[in-house]
Amino acid sequence: MNLRHLKTLIAVAQYGNFARAANAVGLTQSAVSMQIKALETLLGAQLFDRSQRPAVLNERGKLLVRRAHEIVHLYDSLPKTAGIGPDMPGLLNLGAVRSSVSGIMPRALSALNHQFPNVRVSIVHALPGELIERVEQGELDGALVSEPLYLPPQLRWTGIMEEPLVVIAATEVQGDSFDELLSGNPYVALNRGDWGGRPIAEYLNRRGIVLRPIMEFDSTEAVIMAVQRKLGVSILHQGCIDHPLRGRLRITPFGDPPLTRCLGLLCRPTAPCSLMFEALVDILKRMSAEQCDIWWPLSA
C-alpha cells in the first residue's frame, strides 16, 4: 500500500472534496481521483458514496481515514527517532533522464548524502514525459529532466545546466568533423522515444546529412559498447559518456555551434522535501561549473 495514497485520502476527508484536496497536496484533481481509485481497488471496497455530489466518505472510508491518521502519524514520527528534522522525509523518491543516471547524478547524490545522512534516496530513470507525469501524480518527489514543452501549473522546473550533444566513434574511425563521422560511417541509434530526438533530426535535415542506421538500442551503455567495437558512430548527450570506455572513444561536439539541451530539477513546491531540492540544485550547479568540459552551467 502506498503511503501517499493514505495521505491523499486524509486530505480529501479534511478539505471535503477532491478539488480542494488536490490544491492542498500539490496534485491535479485527476491524480487525486486516480490515487483514491487505486486505494479502493487494492482494498476491494468503495470508500465514497458517489451518489452524492460531491462524493462523501462512507462508513468504510471514515474508518480507513481514522486508521490512516494513525499510520501516517507513526510513519512521520520515525524520522524524529532517527535524528531527522520534523519536516524532512525519511525517503526521497527521485527520477532522472538516462544520461544523468550514469553521469552527474550519482556524484550529486553522494554530496547530498553528506548534508542529509539520514535520508534514503530511491532513483529511477525514464523518458522525460514519463517522469513529469509521475511527479505530477505524486509517485515521485522530483526528477532531473530536460526543459518541458509543457509544465503543469502545480509543478516547478528550475534550470541547472546545458548538456551538449556529441558524436562518438571508436578511436580508429576516420573523419575529422562530426559531418564526416556521421556521413562516412554506419549509425548506431539510441531509441529516444520522447521529444529528445526531434532537434537532432531537424539539424541533420538542415545540414543535408543522411544517416545509415545499422542497429538501435534502448540503452546508452549498449550504444557505447557497439560504437567502441567499431560497429558505427552515434549521437548522445555528453552526460552519457561518463563511462569506463570514455578514454577509448573519440568525442566530437555535434553541431556548429554544438546543440545542447537544458536540464533542470522538477518538483512540487509544496512538497515537504523542498529543502533537499534546494540543496540538490546548488550541488548540481556547482558540479556543472567545476566540470565545464562536460556540463555547461546556466548563468545565474
Short mmCIF file of C-alpha atoms in Angstrom, two decimals:
data_model
loop_
_atom_site.label_atom_id
_atom_site.label_comp_id
_atom_site.label_asym_id
_atom_site.label_seq_id
_atom_site.Cartn_x
_atom_site.Cartn_y
_atom_site.Cartn_z
CA MET A 1 0.00 0.00 0.00
CA ASN A 2 1.34 3.44 -0.94
CA LEU A 3 1.60 5.87 1.97
CA ARG A 4 0.96 8.75 -0.43
CA HIS A 5 -2.49 7.33 -1.15
CA LEU A 6 -3.33 7.37 2.55
CA LYS A 7 -2.16 10.98 2.84
CA THR A 8 -4.31 11.91 -0.14
CA LEU A 9 -7.32 10.20 1.46
CA ILE A 10 -6.75 12.19 4.64
CA ALA A 11 -6.59 15.41 2.61
CA VAL A 12 -9.90 14.60 0.88
CA ALA A 13 -11.51 13.97 4.26
CA GLN A 14 -10.05 17.20 5.66
CA TYR A 15 -10.93 19.51 2.75
CA GLY A 16 -14.25 17.97 1.80
CA ASN A 17 -13.76 17.27 -1.90
CA PHE A 18 -11.19 16.14 -4.44
CA ALA A 19 -10.56 19.58 -5.94
CA ARG A 20 -9.64 21.32 -2.67
CA ALA A 21 -7.59 18.31 -1.56
CA ALA A 22 -5.69 18.39 -4.86
CA ASN A 23 -4.73 22.04 -4.30
CA ALA A 24 -3.62 21.27 -0.75
CA VAL A 25 -1.30 18.38 -1.67
CA GLY A 26 0.00 19.88 -4.92
CA LEU A 27 -1.59 17.36 -7.31
CA THR A 28 -4.16 17.60 -10.08
CA GLN A 29 -7.73 16.60 -9.35
CA SER A 30 -7.41 13.69 -11.78
CA ALA A 31 -4.27 12.47 -9.95
CA VAL A 32 -6.17 12.55 -6.63
CA SER A 33 -9.03 10.59 -8.22
CA MET A 34 -6.58 8.02 -9.57
CA GLN A 35 -4.95 7.57 -6.15
CA ILE A 36 -8.30 7.09 -4.43
CA LYS A 37 -9.39 4.62 -7.12
CA ALA A 38 -6.12 2.68 -6.71
CA LEU A 39 -6.69 2.54 -2.95
CA GLU A 40 -10.24 1.25 -3.41
CA THR A 41 -9.05 -1.37 -5.90
CA LEU A 42 -6.35 -2.57 -3.51
CA LEU A 43 -8.81 -2.83 -0.61
CA GLY A 44 -11.60 -4.26 -2.74
CA ALA A 45 -14.12 -1.82 -1.26
CA GLN A 46 -15.73 1.52 -2.11
CA LEU A 47 -14.67 4.31 0.27
CA PHE A 48 -17.01 7.03 -1.03
CA ASP A 49 -20.72 7.41 -1.60
CA ARG A 50 -20.67 8.67 -5.19
CA SER A 51 -24.44 9.03 -5.44
CA GLN A 52 -23.94 12.41 -3.78
CA ARG A 53 -22.24 15.46 -5.31
CA PRO A 54 -19.56 15.92 -4.23
CA ALA A 55 -18.85 12.33 -3.21
CA VAL A 56 -18.69 11.80 0.56
CA LEU A 57 -16.90 9.21 2.65
CA ASN A 58 -18.97 6.15 3.52
CA GLU A 59 -18.55 4.23 6.78
CA ARG A 60 -15.66 2.15 5.40
CA GLY A 61 -13.98 5.34 4.23
CA LYS A 62 -14.37 7.04 7.61
CA LEU A 63 -12.91 4.01 9.36
CA LEU A 64 -9.96 3.94 6.99
CA VAL A 65 -9.32 7.66 7.50
CA ARG A 66 -9.02 7.09 11.24
CA ARG A 67 -6.58 4.24 10.70
CA ALA A 68 -4.72 6.25 8.06
CA HIS A 69 -4.16 9.05 10.58
CA GLU A 70 -2.60 6.51 12.96
CA ILE A 71 -0.36 5.03 10.25
CA VAL A 72 0.81 8.40 8.94
CA HIS A 73 1.47 9.70 12.46
CA LEU A 74 3.56 6.62 13.24
CA TYR A 75 5.47 6.98 9.97
CA ASP A 76 6.10 10.70 10.49
CA SER A 77 7.45 10.06 13.99
CA LEU A 78 10.18 7.73 12.71
CA PRO A 79 12.48 10.49 11.37
CA LYS A 80 12.49 12.15 14.80
CA THR A 81 13.73 8.90 16.29
CA ALA A 82 16.47 8.75 13.64
CA GLY A 83 17.50 12.37 14.22
CA ILE A 84 15.92 13.83 11.06
CA GLY A 85 14.15 17.18 11.24
CA PRO A 86 10.37 17.14 11.74
CA ASP A 87 9.67 18.37 8.19
CA MET A 88 12.21 16.16 6.48
CA PRO A 89 11.03 12.92 4.80
CA GLY A 90 12.96 9.73 5.50
CA LEU A 91 12.79 8.64 1.85
CA LEU A 92 13.32 10.77 -1.24
CA ASN A 93 11.95 9.32 -4.49
CA LEU A 94 13.73 10.83 -7.49
CA GLY A 95 13.62 10.34 -11.24
CA ALA A 96 16.30 11.25 -13.78
CA VAL A 97 16.88 11.13 -17.52
CA ARG A 98 19.10 8.28 -18.63
CA SER A 99 22.22 10.29 -19.39
CA SER A 100 22.43 11.64 -15.83
CA VAL A 101 21.98 8.30 -14.05
CA SER A 102 25.47 7.12 -15.02
CA GLY A 103 26.92 10.64 -15.08
CA ILE A 104 26.50 13.58 -12.76
CA MET A 105 23.56 12.31 -10.65
CA PRO A 106 25.42 9.69 -8.54
CA ARG A 107 28.08 12.25 -7.62
CA ALA A 108 25.41 14.81 -6.74
CA LEU A 109 23.54 12.32 -4.56
CA SER A 110 26.76 11.46 -2.77
CA ALA A 111 27.19 15.14 -1.88
CA LEU A 112 23.53 15.35 -0.86
CA ASN A 113 24.04 12.39 1.46
CA HIS A 114 26.69 14.33 3.37
CA GLN A 115 24.13 17.06 4.10
CA PHE A 116 21.23 14.69 4.87
CA PRO A 117 22.85 11.43 6.02
CA ASN A 118 19.63 10.01 7.47
CA VAL A 119 17.56 10.37 4.30
CA ARG A 120 17.41 7.38 1.98
CA VAL A 121 17.21 8.10 -1.76
CA SER A 122 15.49 5.94 -4.37
CA ILE A 123 16.20 6.86 -8.00
CA VAL A 124 14.66 5.62 -11.26
CA HIS A 125 15.36 6.58 -14.86
CA ALA A 126 12.84 7.01 -17.66
CA LEU A 127 11.95 9.30 -20.54
CA PRO A 128 11.17 12.93 -19.60
CA GLY A 129 7.45 12.66 -20.38
CA GLU A 130 7.00 9.70 -18.05
CA LEU A 131 9.00 11.34 -15.27
CA ILE A 132 6.94 14.55 -15.46
CA GLU A 133 3.72 12.54 -15.27
CA ARG A 134 4.95 10.57 -12.24
CA VAL A 135 5.97 13.77 -10.41
CA GLU A 136 2.57 15.29 -11.26
CA GLN A 137 0.76 12.24 -9.88
CA GLY A 138 2.86 12.22 -6.69
CA GLU A 139 4.66 8.94 -7.40
CA LEU A 140 8.00 10.80 -7.45
CA ASP A 141 9.09 13.71 -5.28
CA GLY A 142 11.01 15.23 -8.18
CA ALA A 143 13.07 14.50 -11.27
CA LEU A 144 16.05 15.76 -13.26
CA VAL A 145 14.63 16.27 -16.75
CA SER A 146 15.13 18.35 -19.87
CA GLU A 147 13.09 21.54 -20.12
CA PRO A 148 9.42 20.50 -20.55
CA LEU A 149 7.46 21.59 -23.60
CA TYR A 150 4.50 21.94 -21.21
CA LEU A 151 4.78 22.39 -17.44
CA PRO A 152 1.72 21.51 -15.32
CA PRO A 153 0.82 24.57 -13.21
CA GLN A 154 1.35 22.82 -9.88
CA LEU A 155 4.95 21.88 -10.73
CA ARG A 156 8.15 23.94 -10.73
CA TRP A 157 11.13 23.40 -13.04
CA THR A 158 14.49 25.00 -12.18
CA GLY A 159 17.06 25.11 -14.98
CA ILE A 160 20.50 23.95 -13.88
CA MET A 161 22.80 23.18 -16.81
CA GLU A 162 23.09 22.81 -20.56
CA GLU A 163 24.16 19.36 -21.72
CA PRO A 164 25.92 19.29 -25.12
CA LEU A 165 25.28 16.70 -27.80
CA VAL A 166 28.32 14.82 -29.11
CA VAL A 167 29.19 12.35 -31.84
CA ILE A 168 31.02 9.30 -30.50
CA ALA A 169 33.21 6.96 -32.53
CA ALA A 170 35.92 4.38 -31.92
CA THR A 171 39.38 5.93 -31.78
CA GLU A 172 40.39 4.22 -35.07
CA VAL A 173 37.46 5.56 -37.11
CA GLN A 174 38.34 8.06 -39.84
CA GLY A 175 36.77 11.52 -40.01
CA ASP A 176 37.84 14.98 -38.89
CA SER A 177 34.43 16.54 -38.20
CA PHE A 178 31.02 15.46 -37.00
CA ASP A 179 29.73 15.74 -40.59
CA GLU A 180 32.39 13.33 -41.87
CA LEU A 181 31.91 10.90 -38.98
CA LEU A 182 28.14 10.73 -39.49
CA SER A 183 28.19 10.65 -43.30
CA GLY A 184 31.04 8.18 -43.64
CA ASN A 185 30.04 5.50 -41.11
CA PRO A 186 27.04 3.35 -40.17
CA TYR A 187 24.88 4.81 -37.41
CA VAL A 188 24.12 3.14 -34.06
CA ALA A 189 20.90 4.67 -32.77
CA LEU A 190 19.57 5.24 -29.27
CA ASN A 191 15.82 4.77 -29.11
CA ARG A 192 14.92 8.16 -27.66
CA GLY A 193 11.16 7.63 -27.73
CA ASP A 194 10.27 11.06 -26.37
CA TRP A 195 10.88 14.53 -27.87
CA GLY A 196 14.69 14.25 -27.38
CA GLY A 197 15.38 13.11 -30.96
CA ARG A 198 13.48 15.88 -32.76
CA PRO A 199 16.17 18.62 -32.62
CA ILE A 200 18.75 16.13 -33.88
CA ALA A 201 16.60 15.10 -36.86
CA GLU A 202 15.83 18.72 -37.74
CA TYR A 203 19.50 19.72 -37.62
CA LEU A 204 20.60 16.75 -39.73
CA ASN A 205 17.97 17.64 -42.31
CA ARG A 206 19.14 21.26 -42.50
CA ARG A 207 22.77 20.12 -42.97
CA GLY A 208 21.81 17.53 -45.56
CA ILE A 209 23.32 14.70 -43.51
CA VAL A 210 21.76 11.30 -44.20
CA LEU A 211 22.34 8.66 -41.54
CA ARG A 212 22.76 4.98 -42.35
CA PRO A 213 21.24 3.20 -39.32
CA ILE A 214 22.61 -0.27 -38.71
CA MET A 215 21.12 -1.06 -35.28
CA GLU A 216 19.14 0.53 -32.46
CA PHE A 217 19.26 0.10 -28.69
CA ASP A 218 17.23 1.44 -25.77
CA SER A 219 20.33 1.51 -23.55
CA THR A 220 23.11 4.11 -23.69
CA GLU A 221 25.58 1.52 -22.40
CA ALA A 222 24.74 -0.80 -25.30
CA VAL A 223 25.22 2.04 -27.80
CA ILE A 224 28.62 2.90 -26.32
CA MET A 225 29.73 -0.74 -26.42
CA ALA A 226 28.63 -1.10 -30.06
CA VAL A 227 30.48 2.08 -31.05
CA GLN A 228 33.62 1.03 -29.19
CA ARG A 229 33.56 -2.24 -31.16
CA LYS A 230 33.60 -0.18 -34.38
CA LEU A 231 30.08 -1.13 -35.49
CA GLY A 232 29.30 2.51 -36.23
CA VAL A 233 29.07 6.01 -34.76
CA SER A 234 26.32 7.60 -32.66
CA ILE A 235 24.95 10.84 -31.25
CA LEU A 236 24.49 11.01 -27.49
CA HIS A 237 24.19 13.64 -24.81
CA GLN A 238 27.56 14.37 -23.22
CA GLY A 239 26.46 13.09 -19.81
CA CYS A 240 26.11 9.58 -21.19
CA ILE A 241 29.87 9.39 -21.77
CA ASP A 242 30.83 9.41 -18.09
CA HIS A 243 31.60 5.77 -18.68
CA PRO A 244 34.56 3.35 -18.23
CA LEU A 245 35.06 3.34 -22.02
CA ARG A 246 35.30 7.14 -22.28
CA GLY A 247 39.09 7.01 -22.87
CA ARG A 248 38.63 4.61 -25.80
CA LEU A 249 36.19 6.83 -27.73
CA ARG A 250 36.51 9.84 -30.00
CA ILE A 251 34.13 12.50 -28.74
CA THR A 252 33.28 15.32 -31.14
CA PRO A 253 30.77 18.14 -30.48
CA PHE A 254 27.64 17.77 -32.62
CA GLY A 255 26.62 20.92 -34.47
CA ASP A 256 28.16 24.29 -35.24
CA PRO A 257 27.60 25.72 -32.72
CA PRO A 258 27.07 22.48 -30.75
CA LEU A 259 23.47 21.55 -29.98
CA THR A 260 22.52 21.35 -26.32
CA ARG A 261 19.56 20.56 -24.13
CA CYS A 262 18.76 22.28 -20.85
CA LEU A 263 18.50 20.06 -17.78
CA GLY A 264 16.72 21.09 -14.61
CA LEU A 265 15.08 19.82 -11.47
CA LEU A 266 11.32 19.32 -11.48
CA CYS A 267 9.38 19.24 -8.22
CA ARG A 268 6.18 20.26 -6.45
CA PRO A 269 6.84 23.48 -4.47
CA THR A 270 4.53 22.26 -1.70
CA ALA A 271 6.48 19.01 -1.17
CA PRO A 272 7.95 18.53 2.34
CA CYS A 273 11.36 17.80 0.77
CA SER A 274 11.74 21.27 -0.78
CA LEU A 275 14.78 21.98 1.42
CA MET A 276 16.57 18.96 -0.05
CA PHE A 277 15.67 20.05 -3.58
CA GLU A 278 17.21 23.46 -2.96
CA ALA A 279 20.37 21.75 -1.73
CA LEU A 280 20.41 19.41 -4.73
CA VAL A 281 20.03 22.33 -7.17
CA ASP A 282 23.01 24.06 -5.55
CA ILE A 283 25.08 20.87 -5.72
CA LEU A 284 24.28 20.24 -9.38
CA LYS A 285 25.05 23.84 -10.35
CA ARG A 286 28.38 23.69 -8.51
CA MET A 287 29.33 20.41 -10.17
CA SER A 288 28.38 21.69 -13.60
CA ALA A 289 30.60 24.74 -13.06
CA GLU A 290 33.50 22.58 -11.90
CA GLN A 291 33.20 20.26 -14.90
CA CYS A 292 32.66 22.75 -17.70
CA ASP A 293 34.23 20.35 -20.21
CA ILE A 294 31.23 18.03 -19.69
CA TRP A 295 28.44 20.33 -18.47
CA TRP A 296 27.72 23.92 -19.44
CA PRO A 297 26.27 25.68 -16.37
CA LEU A 298 23.41 28.10 -16.87
CA SER A 299 24.20 31.66 -15.93
CA ALA A 300 22.73 32.75 -12.63
#
